[in-house]
Tab-separated table of C-alpha atoms and ligand atoms in Angstrom:
chain	number	residue	atom	x	y	z
U	26	MET	CA	52.508	-12.410	4.679
U	27	TYR	CA	49.960	-11.675	7.366
U	28	HIS	CA	46.630	-13.503	7.168
U	29	ASN	CA	43.582	-12.078	8.881
U	30	GLN	CA	41.716	-15.324	8.809
U	31	ILE	CA	43.385	-18.613	9.445
U	32	LYS	CA	41.967	-21.439	7.312
U	33	GLY	CA	43.321	-24.222	9.500
U	34	PHE	CA	44.151	-27.813	8.646
U	35	PRO	CA	41.854	-29.780	6.336
U	36	LYS	CA	39.484	-32.220	8.061
U	37	ASP	CA	41.283	-35.313	6.799
U	38	PHE	CA	44.784	-34.022	7.581
U	39	LEU	CA	47.140	-36.919	8.309
U	40	TRP	CA	48.538	-36.283	11.791
U	41	GLY	CA	51.066	-38.895	12.831
U	42	ALA	CA	54.744	-39.555	13.354
U	43	SER	CA	57.671	-41.447	11.849
U	44	THR	CA	60.251	-44.144	12.398
U	45	SER	CA	62.596	-46.221	10.249
U	46	ALA	CA	63.135	-49.938	10.424
U	47	TYR	CA	66.826	-50.148	11.371
U	48	GLN	CA	66.516	-47.379	13.957
U	49	VAL	CA	63.548	-48.787	15.846
U	50	GLU	CA	62.984	-52.462	15.206
U	51	GLY	CA	66.019	-54.273	16.610
U	52	ALA	CA	65.825	-58.066	16.038
U	53	PHE	CA	68.439	-57.492	13.433
U	54	ASN	CA	69.093	-61.220	12.835
U	55	GLU	CA	65.804	-62.755	13.887
U	56	ASP	CA	63.253	-64.695	11.832
U	57	GLY	CA	65.407	-64.927	8.787
U	58	LYS	CA	66.357	-61.307	8.394
U	59	GLY	CA	69.557	-60.709	6.345
U	60	LEU	CA	72.092	-58.076	7.233
U	61	SER	CA	71.848	-54.548	5.994
U	62	VAL	CA	74.669	-52.043	5.670
U	63	GLN	CA	73.359	-50.428	8.855
U	64	ASP	CA	73.658	-53.666	10.826
U	65	VAL	CA	77.404	-53.796	10.048
U	66	SER	CA	78.261	-50.115	9.993
U	67	LYS	CA	80.830	-48.680	12.353
U	68	HIS	CA	79.506	-46.476	15.099
U	69	PRO	CA	81.267	-43.518	16.706
U	70	GLU	CA	82.836	-44.525	20.003
U	71	GLY	CA	80.398	-44.196	22.873
U	72	THR	CA	77.282	-44.682	20.758
U	73	THR	CA	75.181	-47.785	20.439
U	74	ASP	CA	74.678	-49.931	17.400
U	75	PHE	CA	71.403	-50.888	15.666
U	76	LYS	CA	71.002	-54.401	16.939
U	77	VAL	CA	68.300	-53.911	19.582
U	78	THR	CA	67.395	-50.236	19.300
U	79	SER	CA	63.855	-49.850	20.771
U	80	ASP	CA	62.959	-53.436	20.157
U	81	PHE	CA	59.823	-52.371	18.218
U	82	TYR	CA	59.886	-55.754	16.522
U	83	HIS	CA	58.733	-57.417	19.714
U	84	ASN	CA	56.742	-54.487	21.075
U	85	TYR	CA	54.879	-53.134	18.090
U	86	LYS	CA	51.468	-53.955	19.453
U	87	GLU	CA	52.064	-52.039	22.707
U	88	ASP	CA	53.634	-49.176	20.729
U	89	ILE	CA	50.800	-48.921	18.207
U	90	LYS	CA	48.345	-48.840	21.108
U	91	LEU	CA	50.199	-45.774	22.342
U	92	PHE	CA	50.093	-44.215	18.901
U	93	SER	CA	46.377	-44.726	18.819
U	94	GLU	CA	46.002	-43.217	22.262
U	95	MET	CA	47.737	-40.099	20.901
U	96	GLY	CA	45.131	-40.138	18.089
U	97	PHE	CA	47.489	-40.812	15.150
U	98	LYS	CA	45.753	-40.745	11.842
U	99	ALA	CA	48.871	-42.067	10.127
U	100	PHE	CA	52.150	-43.778	10.954
U	101	ARG	CA	55.105	-43.521	8.676
U	102	PHE	CA	57.556	-46.436	8.964
U	103	SER	CA	59.967	-48.237	6.671
U	104	ILE	CA	60.125	-51.817	5.529
U	105	ALA	CA	63.552	-53.421	5.956
U	106	TRP	CA	64.512	-54.792	2.528
U	107	THR	CA	66.548	-57.516	4.293
U	108	ARG	CA	63.496	-58.810	6.177
U	109	ILE	CA	61.691	-59.377	2.931
U	110	LEU	CA	64.711	-60.540	0.875
U	111	PRO	CA	67.628	-61.484	3.182
U	112	ASN	CA	70.062	-61.340	0.283
U	113	GLY	CA	68.470	-58.397	-1.415
U	114	ILE	CA	67.221	-60.691	-4.197
U	115	GLY	CA	66.177	-64.301	-4.438
U	116	GLU	CA	64.033	-66.131	-1.977
U	117	ILE	CA	61.347	-64.320	-0.046
U	118	ASN	CA	61.459	-64.592	3.719
U	119	GLU	CA	57.824	-65.302	4.581
U	120	LYS	CA	58.415	-64.473	8.286
U	121	GLY	CA	59.475	-60.974	7.281
U	122	ILE	CA	56.312	-60.600	5.149
U	123	LYS	CA	54.286	-61.797	8.097
U	124	PHE	CA	55.810	-59.236	10.449
U	125	TYR	CA	54.879	-56.300	8.265
U	126	ASP	CA	51.443	-57.857	7.489
U	127	ASN	CA	50.747	-57.992	11.184
U	128	LEU	CA	52.058	-54.538	11.772
U	129	ILE	CA	49.943	-53.063	8.929
U	130	ASP	CA	46.847	-54.952	10.183
U	131	GLU	CA	47.432	-53.701	13.649
U	132	LEU	CA	47.588	-50.089	12.454
U	133	LEU	CA	44.441	-50.572	10.306
U	134	SER	CA	42.585	-52.036	13.244
U	135	TYR	CA	43.004	-48.646	14.960
U	136	GLY	CA	42.173	-46.729	11.836
U	137	ILE	CA	45.789	-45.525	11.453
U	138	GLU	CA	46.893	-45.043	7.816
U	139	PRO	CA	50.194	-46.815	7.115
U	140	ILE	CA	52.683	-44.720	5.152
U	141	VAL	CA	55.459	-46.955	4.001
U	142	THR	CA	58.998	-46.049	3.086
U	143	MET	CA	60.402	-48.738	0.852
U	144	TYR	CA	64.065	-48.020	1.600
U	145	HIS	CA	65.518	-45.998	4.442
U	146	PHE	CA	69.350	-46.172	4.380
U	147	ASP	CA	69.437	-49.962	4.852
U	148	LEU	CA	70.713	-51.485	1.621
U	149	PRO	CA	71.222	-55.319	1.948
U	150	VAL	CA	74.842	-56.161	2.578
U	151	GLU	CA	74.757	-58.736	-0.171
U	152	ILE	CA	73.941	-56.048	-2.658
U	153	GLU	CA	76.533	-53.680	-1.246
U	154	LYS	CA	79.154	-56.417	-1.623
U	155	LYS	CA	78.437	-56.615	-5.321
U	156	GLY	CA	78.920	-52.852	-5.687
U	157	GLY	CA	75.705	-51.412	-4.199
U	158	TRP	CA	74.317	-48.435	-6.019
U	159	SER	CA	77.432	-48.113	-8.184
U	160	ARG	CA	76.221	-51.014	-10.223
U	161	ARG	CA	73.343	-50.711	-12.657
U	162	GLU	CA	71.874	-54.109	-11.680
U	163	THR	CA	70.864	-52.654	-8.304
U	164	ILE	CA	68.175	-50.729	-10.203
U	165	ASP	CA	66.574	-54.076	-11.169
U	166	ASP	CA	67.101	-55.432	-7.677
U	167	PHE	CA	65.208	-52.518	-6.266
U	168	GLU	CA	62.447	-52.890	-8.897
U	169	ASN	CA	62.143	-56.614	-8.017
U	170	TYR	CA	61.917	-55.729	-4.258
U	171	ALA	CA	59.315	-53.037	-5.068
U	172	LYS	CA	57.233	-55.561	-7.045
U	173	ILE	CA	57.124	-57.879	-4.071
U	174	LEU	CA	56.030	-55.094	-1.750
U	175	PHE	CA	53.253	-54.052	-4.148
U	176	GLU	CA	52.152	-57.653	-4.660
U	177	ARG	CA	52.153	-58.535	-0.928
U	178	PHE	CA	50.997	-55.271	0.675
U	179	GLY	CA	49.476	-53.383	-2.215
U	180	ASP	CA	45.866	-53.972	-1.212
U	181	LYS	CA	46.371	-52.337	2.184
U	182	ILE	CA	48.760	-49.438	1.509
U	183	ASN	CA	47.511	-46.091	0.076
U	184	TYR	CA	50.806	-44.168	0.525
U	185	TRP	CA	54.232	-45.320	-0.566
U	186	LEU	CA	57.498	-43.430	-0.196
U	187	THR	CA	60.315	-44.610	-2.463
U	188	ILE	CA	63.758	-43.721	-1.046
U	189	ASN	CA	64.297	-41.810	2.189
U	190	GLU	CA	66.643	-38.835	1.835
U	191	GLN	CA	68.387	-39.832	-1.340
U	192	ASN	CA	70.006	-36.424	-1.282
U	193	MET	CA	71.484	-36.965	2.162
U	194	MET	CA	72.785	-40.349	1.129
U	195	ILE	CA	74.644	-38.721	-1.748
U	196	LEU	CA	75.847	-35.664	0.203
U	197	HIS	CA	76.524	-37.391	3.545
U	198	GLY	CA	77.307	-40.888	2.270
U	199	SER	CA	80.273	-41.689	4.465
U	200	VAL	CA	78.572	-40.381	7.664
U	201	LEU	CA	75.579	-42.596	6.969
U	202	GLY	CA	77.834	-45.562	6.179
U	203	ILE	CA	76.303	-45.934	2.705
U	204	THR	CA	77.681	-44.414	-0.404
U	205	GLY	CA	80.620	-42.458	0.941
U	206	ASP	CA	84.008	-42.839	-0.601
U	207	ASN	CA	87.061	-40.712	0.020
U	208	GLY	CA	88.706	-41.655	-3.225
U	209	GLU	CA	90.186	-39.349	-5.814
U	210	ASN	CA	86.930	-38.050	-7.216
U	211	PRO	CA	84.248	-39.045	-4.789
U	212	GLY	CA	81.679	-37.023	-6.634
U	213	LYS	CA	81.984	-39.133	-9.725
U	214	LYS	CA	80.984	-42.237	-7.832
U	215	ALA	CA	78.290	-40.507	-5.834
U	216	TYR	CA	76.520	-38.964	-8.781
U	217	GLN	CA	76.596	-42.224	-10.705
U	218	GLN	CA	74.983	-43.889	-7.706
U	219	ASN	CA	72.528	-41.023	-7.604
U	220	HIS	CA	71.589	-41.599	-11.240
U	221	HIS	CA	70.934	-45.290	-10.530
U	222	MET	CA	68.762	-44.432	-7.504
U	223	LEU	CA	66.764	-41.959	-9.648
U	224	LEU	CA	66.090	-44.688	-12.159
U	225	ALA	CA	65.195	-47.230	-9.489
U	226	GLN	CA	62.777	-44.738	-8.019
U	227	ALA	CA	61.214	-43.906	-11.342
U	228	LYS	CA	60.688	-47.601	-12.127
U	229	ALA	CA	59.138	-48.145	-8.689
U	230	MET	CA	56.745	-45.218	-9.170
U	231	LYS	CA	55.660	-46.540	-12.532
U	232	LEU	CA	55.241	-50.078	-11.261
U	233	CYS	CA	53.158	-48.853	-8.342
U	234	HIS	CA	50.803	-47.043	-10.653
U	235	ASN	CA	50.430	-50.182	-12.817
U	236	MET	CA	50.066	-52.637	-9.995
U	237	CYS	CA	48.199	-50.521	-7.375
U	238	PRO	CA	46.102	-47.989	-9.261
U	239	LYS	CA	44.493	-46.620	-6.138
U	240	ALA	CA	47.773	-46.100	-4.230
U	241	LYS	CA	49.855	-42.944	-4.231
U	242	ILE	CA	53.594	-42.809	-4.341
U	243	GLY	CA	56.267	-40.114	-3.989
U	244	PRO	CA	59.913	-39.383	-3.241
U	245	ALA	CA	61.063	-38.493	0.290
U	246	PRO	CA	64.128	-36.234	0.244
U	247	ASN	CA	65.364	-33.883	2.942
U	248	ILE	CA	64.508	-30.376	1.770
U	249	SER	CA	65.668	-27.056	3.292
U	250	CYS	CA	65.171	-23.568	1.977
U	251	VAL	CA	68.496	-21.862	1.468
U	252	TYR	CA	69.152	-18.222	2.459
U	253	PRO	CA	71.912	-16.029	1.069
U	254	ALA	CA	74.052	-14.731	3.990
U	255	THR	CA	73.606	-11.102	2.799
U	256	SER	CA	71.986	-9.217	-0.033
U	257	LYS	CA	75.245	-9.381	-1.982
U	258	PRO	CA	74.343	-10.742	-5.436
U	259	GLU	CA	77.219	-13.253	-5.237
U	260	ASP	CA	75.729	-14.665	-2.032
U	261	ALA	CA	72.377	-15.048	-3.740
U	262	LEU	CA	74.132	-16.969	-6.534
U	263	ALA	CA	75.687	-19.219	-3.992
U	264	ALA	CA	72.244	-19.889	-2.459
U	265	SER	CA	70.963	-20.733	-5.847
U	266	ASN	CA	73.905	-23.073	-6.417
U	267	PHE	CA	73.298	-24.831	-3.110
U	268	SER	CA	69.556	-25.137	-3.580
U	269	SER	CA	70.135	-26.805	-6.927
U	270	ILE	CA	72.825	-29.118	-5.683
U	271	ARG	CA	71.048	-30.000	-2.395
U	272	ASN	CA	67.369	-29.890	-3.267
U	273	TRP	CA	66.302	-29.472	-6.859
U	274	LEU	CA	68.696	-31.973	-8.498
U	275	TYR	CA	66.669	-34.715	-6.789
U	276	LEU	CA	63.169	-33.335	-7.058
U	277	ASP	CA	63.466	-32.020	-10.674
U	278	ALA	CA	64.419	-35.537	-11.697
U	279	ALA	CA	61.614	-37.160	-9.737
U	280	VAL	CA	58.897	-34.735	-10.777
U	281	PHE	CA	59.970	-33.407	-14.245
U	282	GLY	CA	62.113	-36.325	-15.307
U	283	ARG	CA	65.114	-34.087	-16.099
U	284	TYR	CA	68.352	-32.982	-14.562
U	285	ASN	CA	68.414	-29.582	-12.958
U	286	SER	CA	70.595	-27.393	-15.188
U	287	ILE	CA	72.611	-25.698	-12.451
U	288	ALA	CA	73.325	-29.023	-10.739
U	289	TRP	CA	74.209	-30.485	-14.125
U	290	SER	CA	76.714	-27.692	-14.924
U	291	TYR	CA	78.226	-28.138	-11.417
U	292	MET	CA	78.736	-31.868	-12.098
U	293	GLU	CA	80.222	-31.027	-15.509
U	294	GLU	CA	82.694	-28.623	-13.923
U	295	LYS	CA	83.730	-31.244	-11.384
U	296	GLY	CA	84.036	-33.997	-13.904
U	297	CYS	CA	81.409	-36.068	-12.244
U	298	THR	CA	78.402	-36.218	-14.577
U	299	PRO	CA	76.876	-39.679	-14.494
U	300	VAL	CA	76.934	-41.994	-17.448
U	301	ILE	CA	73.431	-41.871	-18.918
U	302	GLU	CA	72.540	-44.823	-21.063
U	303	GLU	CA	70.113	-44.768	-23.942
U	304	GLY	CA	66.513	-44.784	-22.660
U	305	ASP	CA	67.410	-43.594	-19.158
U	306	MET	CA	65.904	-40.164	-19.608
U	307	ASP	CA	62.698	-41.759	-20.999
U	308	ILE	CA	62.482	-43.830	-17.834
U	309	LEU	CA	62.723	-40.675	-15.731
U	310	LYS	CA	60.215	-38.798	-17.917
U	311	ASP	CA	57.753	-41.661	-17.771
U	312	ALA	CA	57.371	-41.664	-13.946
U	313	HIS	CA	55.151	-39.257	-12.046
U	314	PRO	CA	54.933	-38.853	-8.347
U	315	ASP	CA	51.461	-38.237	-6.874
U	316	PHE	CA	52.872	-36.093	-4.017
U	317	ILE	CA	56.128	-35.027	-2.469
U	318	ALA	CA	57.060	-36.262	0.992
U	319	PHE	CA	59.897	-34.374	2.582
U	320	ASN	CA	61.881	-34.201	5.779
U	321	TYR	CA	62.649	-30.773	7.231
U	322	TYR	CA	64.928	-30.107	10.204
U	323	ALA	CA	66.474	-26.745	9.504
U	324	SER	CA	67.129	-24.163	6.832
U	325	ALA	CA	70.568	-23.505	5.348
U	326	THR	CA	72.419	-20.201	5.024
U	327	VAL	CA	75.316	-19.775	2.592
U	328	ALA	CA	77.718	-17.257	1.173
U	329	GLU	CA	79.874	-16.876	-1.850
U	330	SER	CA	82.966	-19.046	-1.943
U	331	ILE	CA	85.868	-17.557	-3.851
U	332	ARG	CA	88.024	-19.759	-6.013
U	333	ASP	CA	91.040	-18.216	-7.610
U	334	LYS	CA	94.386	-19.380	-9.007
U	335	THR	CA	95.926	-19.791	-5.605
U	336	ASN	CA	93.343	-22.273	-4.387
U	337	ASP	CA	92.399	-23.935	-7.587
U	338	LYS	CA	92.344	-27.516	-6.276
U	339	SER	CA	88.671	-27.856	-5.577
U	340	LYS	CA	87.021	-31.196	-5.029
U	341	VAL	CA	83.386	-32.046	-4.804
U	342	VAL	CA	82.305	-31.929	-1.197
U	343	VAL	CA	80.371	-35.120	-0.557
U	344	ASN	CA	80.072	-34.418	3.200
U	345	VAL	CA	77.974	-31.350	3.213
U	346	ASP	CA	77.134	-30.491	6.775
U	347	GLN	CA	73.769	-29.180	7.778
U	348	GLN	CA	75.462	-27.328	10.607
U	349	ALA	CA	77.174	-24.884	8.322
U	350	SER	CA	80.850	-25.985	8.543
U	351	PHE	CA	81.351	-26.756	4.848
U	352	GLU	CA	82.824	-25.022	1.867
U	353	GLU	CA	83.215	-25.968	-1.732
U	354	LEU	CA	85.542	-23.525	-3.408
U	355	GLY	CA	83.926	-21.478	-6.074
U	356	VAL	CA	80.486	-22.838	-5.378
U	357	VAL	CA	79.210	-22.312	-1.822
U	358	LYS	CA	80.158	-21.784	1.735
U	359	GLY	CA	77.987	-22.635	4.730
U	360	ILE	CA	77.356	-19.870	7.200
U	361	THR	CA	75.905	-19.836	10.705
U	362	ASN	CA	72.701	-17.866	10.598
U	363	PRO	CA	72.959	-15.213	13.383
U	364	ASN	CA	69.105	-14.937	13.506
U	365	LEU	CA	68.513	-18.520	14.561
U	366	GLU	CA	68.901	-20.471	17.822
U	367	LYS	CA	70.543	-23.880	17.892
U	368	ASN	CA	69.572	-27.123	19.588
U	369	GLU	CA	71.898	-29.052	21.823
U	370	PHE	CA	73.498	-30.685	18.886
U	371	GLY	CA	74.222	-27.480	17.050
U	372	TRP	CA	71.336	-27.788	14.563
U	373	GLU	CA	69.686	-24.467	13.791
U	374	ILE	CA	65.990	-24.053	14.580
U	375	ASP	CA	63.969	-22.315	11.924
U	376	PRO	CA	60.161	-22.685	12.022
U	377	VAL	CA	59.672	-19.818	9.548
U	378	GLY	CA	62.110	-21.611	7.260
U	379	PHE	CA	59.637	-24.540	7.402
U	380	ARG	CA	56.940	-22.256	5.896
U	381	ASN	CA	59.407	-20.934	3.369
U	382	THR	CA	60.274	-24.486	2.354
U	383	LEU	CA	56.607	-25.498	2.046
U	384	ARG	CA	55.918	-22.438	-0.119
U	385	GLU	CA	58.935	-22.967	-2.338
U	386	LEU	CA	58.071	-26.618	-2.962
U	387	ASN	CA	54.495	-25.734	-3.740
U	388	GLU	CA	55.454	-23.016	-6.201
U	389	ARG	CA	58.025	-25.146	-7.916
U	390	TYR	CA	56.204	-28.481	-8.193
U	391	ASP	CA	52.494	-27.770	-7.517
U	392	LEU	CA	52.016	-31.168	-5.857
U	393	PRO	CA	50.451	-32.149	-2.519
U	394	LEU	CA	53.012	-32.127	0.242
U	395	ILE	CA	53.424	-34.299	3.369
U	396	VAL	CA	56.106	-33.806	5.988
U	397	THR	CA	57.566	-37.157	6.887
U	398	GLU	CA	60.196	-35.908	9.384
U	399	ASN	CA	60.648	-32.791	11.471
U	400	GLY	CA	61.673	-32.787	15.150
U	401	LEU	CA	64.056	-31.973	17.891
U	402	GLY	CA	66.843	-34.253	19.093
U	403	ALA	CA	67.589	-33.701	22.759
U	404	PHE	CA	69.067	-35.316	25.918
U	405	ASP	CA	65.726	-35.969	27.676
U	406	LYS	CA	65.852	-36.561	31.371
U	407	LEU	CA	63.707	-39.190	33.059
U	408	GLU	CA	62.579	-37.761	36.366
U	409	ASP	CA	61.227	-39.567	39.426
U	410	GLY	CA	57.750	-40.899	38.885
U	411	ASP	CA	58.395	-41.599	35.184
U	412	ILE	CA	58.082	-37.994	34.108
U	413	VAL	CA	59.790	-36.439	31.080
U	414	ASN	CA	59.274	-32.727	30.868
U	415	ASP	CA	60.204	-32.110	27.271
U	416	ASP	CA	58.841	-28.609	26.996
U	417	TYR	CA	61.594	-27.695	24.514
U	418	ARG	CA	60.266	-30.352	22.095
U	419	ILE	CA	56.685	-29.012	22.496
U	420	ASP	CA	57.961	-25.515	21.776
U	421	PHE	CA	59.816	-26.706	18.672
U	422	LEU	CA	56.872	-28.669	17.249
U	423	ARG	CA	54.291	-25.966	18.129
U	424	LYS	CA	56.258	-23.337	16.243
U	425	HIS	CA	56.620	-25.555	13.196
U	426	ILE	CA	52.923	-26.569	13.168
U	427	GLU	CA	51.991	-22.873	13.429
U	428	GLN	CA	54.029	-22.093	10.344
U	429	GLY	CA	52.649	-25.092	8.577
U	430	LYS	CA	49.191	-23.746	9.236
U	431	LEU	CA	50.149	-20.399	7.728
U	432	ALA	CA	51.521	-22.207	4.681
U	433	ILE	CA	48.023	-23.598	4.130
U	434	ASN	CA	46.755	-20.039	3.909
U	435	ASP	CA	49.581	-19.380	1.455
U	436	GLY	CA	47.982	-21.989	-0.794
U	437	VAL	CA	50.205	-24.970	-0.025
U	438	LYS	CA	48.485	-28.350	-0.461
U	439	PHE	CA	49.797	-29.652	2.876
U	440	PHE	CA	48.073	-32.947	3.680
U	441	GLY	CA	50.004	-34.583	6.499
U	442	TYR	CA	52.544	-34.090	9.265
U	443	CYS	CA	54.554	-37.001	10.642
U	444	PRO	CA	57.323	-35.659	12.840
U	445	TRP	CA	60.419	-37.584	13.860
U	446	SER	CA	59.902	-39.651	15.852
U	447	ALA	CA	56.853	-41.540	17.129
U	448	ILE	CA	58.917	-43.232	19.826
U	449	ASP	CA	62.527	-42.916	20.929
U	450	LEU	CA	64.893	-44.703	18.631
U	451	VAL	CA	68.591	-44.732	17.744
U	452	SER	CA	69.912	-41.681	15.962
U	453	THR	CA	71.676	-42.154	12.614
U	454	HIS	CA	75.043	-41.448	14.027
U	455	GLU	CA	74.645	-39.903	17.497
U	456	GLY	CA	73.465	-42.902	19.565
U	457	CYS	CA	70.251	-43.317	21.528
U	458	SER	CA	70.750	-40.604	24.077
U	459	LYS	CA	69.800	-38.176	21.314
U	460	ARG	CA	66.026	-38.630	21.662
U	461	TYR	CA	63.209	-37.476	19.374
U	462	GLY	CA	60.174	-39.443	20.474
U	463	PHE	CA	56.825	-38.638	22.103
U	464	VAL	CA	57.375	-41.906	23.998
U	465	TYR	CA	60.477	-42.454	26.080
U	466	VAL	CA	62.208	-45.798	25.838
U	467	ASN	CA	63.960	-46.693	29.063
U	468	ARG	CA	67.484	-47.641	27.926
U	469	ASP	CA	70.894	-46.118	27.902
U	470	GLU	CA	73.575	-46.090	25.301
U	471	PHE	CA	74.799	-49.586	26.167
U	472	ASP	CA	72.476	-50.717	29.018
U	473	LEU	CA	69.233	-51.992	27.668
U	474	LYS	CA	67.460	-51.757	31.125
U	475	ASP	CA	63.841	-52.708	30.758
U	476	LEU	CA	63.017	-50.813	27.513
U	477	ARG	CA	59.965	-49.585	29.288
U	478	ARG	CA	57.715	-47.173	27.411
U	479	ILE	CA	57.000	-43.897	29.184
U	480	LYS	CA	54.754	-41.111	27.934
U	481	LYS	CA	56.534	-37.801	27.743
U	482	LYS	CA	54.862	-34.455	28.261
U	483	SER	CA	54.888	-33.982	24.521
U	484	PHE	CA	52.801	-37.136	24.221
U	485	TYR	CA	49.862	-35.473	26.040
U	486	TRP	CA	50.395	-32.268	24.199
U	487	TYR	CA	50.417	-33.822	20.723
U	488	LYS	CA	47.280	-35.767	21.631
U	489	ASP	CA	45.436	-32.470	22.185
U	490	VAL	CA	46.926	-31.078	18.980
U	491	ILE	CA	45.537	-33.952	16.990
U	492	LYS	CA	42.213	-33.947	18.794
U	493	SER	CA	41.707	-30.278	17.990
U	494	ASN	CA	43.024	-30.770	14.379
U	495	GLY	CA	45.883	-28.374	15.086
U	496	ASN	CA	43.750	-25.629	16.662
U	497	GLN	CA	44.992	-26.155	20.175
U	498	LEU	CA	48.722	-25.633	20.100
G	1027	BGP	C1	67.076	-37.972	8.944
G	1027	BGP	C2	66.898	-39.429	8.811
G	1027	BGP	C3	66.385	-40.151	9.990
G	1027	BGP	C4	66.799	-39.568	11.291
G	1027	BGP	C5	66.829	-38.072	11.354
G	1027	BGP	C6	67.501	-37.414	12.555
G	1027	BGP	O1	68.103	-37.577	8.157
G	1027	BGP	O2	66.016	-39.728	7.730
G	1027	BGP	O3	66.733	-41.519	9.851
G	1027	BGP	O4	67.846	-40.204	11.926
G	1027	BGP	O5	67.471	-37.550	10.229
G	1027	BGP	O6	68.895	-37.435	12.402
G	1027	BGP	P1	69.854	-37.875	13.532
G	1027	BGP	O7	69.451	-39.274	13.913
G	1027	BGP	O8	71.203	-37.817	12.961
G	1027	BGP	O9	69.683	-36.919	14.664
């Protein structure tokens, strides 16, 4: 829809950027921190591990100073469960508490709003050993951890995010080194884990409202609008299947406290509905997010997948690939969208899809929306004189912000934008040469060099964007 007059971003719009603990902090075994599943996960050959990363743990003051120079109004980061509770439960590690206390105070001293993710892919190893999210007790362990966070940081935090990309953990579990399992019916295990995470999230949201009445809390899934490959009705059905399985299953449970009916019938068909105990649905119904945070990287395009008697052996696909190379017989088939360009890693680029996604979320849930990840991974080049000309990143972000602005005209209650990532960090599974930050960290895959911080061209650009409240793009 064309708009004659652009309303622009609200005055108090939360401009900022994001990171996650295990991808940026390093210091994986310092000051009493326990191991998380990320600290011990296997990494593809030729990519680095998460032991030092960008060493934010020791450099947070310098880094936050840079964030303030860019004019950040908000900074979205995650707390490592294993810094607070090295074994996931039990004794509190006061040094871990101190680190996040200092970090939060540092942000507040610059007037930067801390937006805290409680759990970003880094389940404590000690909990994983006992069965991780497959066991019901992990729900209580998470609630106990949440209670500590609200007790210790509740007076300073206005925005909490429960679980980062729960949907990606379920759909990409093995890639992320978390919930994946290539057993006979991987879907059965994954959707049981999903049910437990949904309950843990609901309990945390309720607890937050009881313990920190002024704070706001919401889920943080990865959401993409889904296009049918053609106007063929069967393709449209496939798009609806995929939207439900990828997006709405998670948000319908978080917002409405019920299972999405299409996703449920899919799980029934695959024999992987979760065991729901008495009272579970009441717990889901009783929790209400104040907003939805979501990560957006690309849209998805899908076509009909035909299942007939000759290819009847269909399994649940728990490794759905954002880059289109997946098929689940009789449900959906990923298609490359011929209208979109791709980045160096094969991820499609779709700024208009960003507006579509914002609109769809608004229509469906009618809640305020904040974007907690969006960005371009690239092989940046450090040139002589400490220069990084990342015009491609500026182009990517500009186009997305433009579309976000139009979504505000469309009526979307869009209140914050925190792209990925504030500073270079280690990618989930593609090493540290895949960079996203506004600030370059001088290190290679295996050579830590001097970890020097260097402002990229996008740093200066984003500073102007924030200063002009999104008017100067
Ligand atoms: C999201 C994760 C982030 C981040 C980002 C980029 O799914 O929440 O942790 O890593 O994707 O992905 P990648 O690092 O694979 O390029």
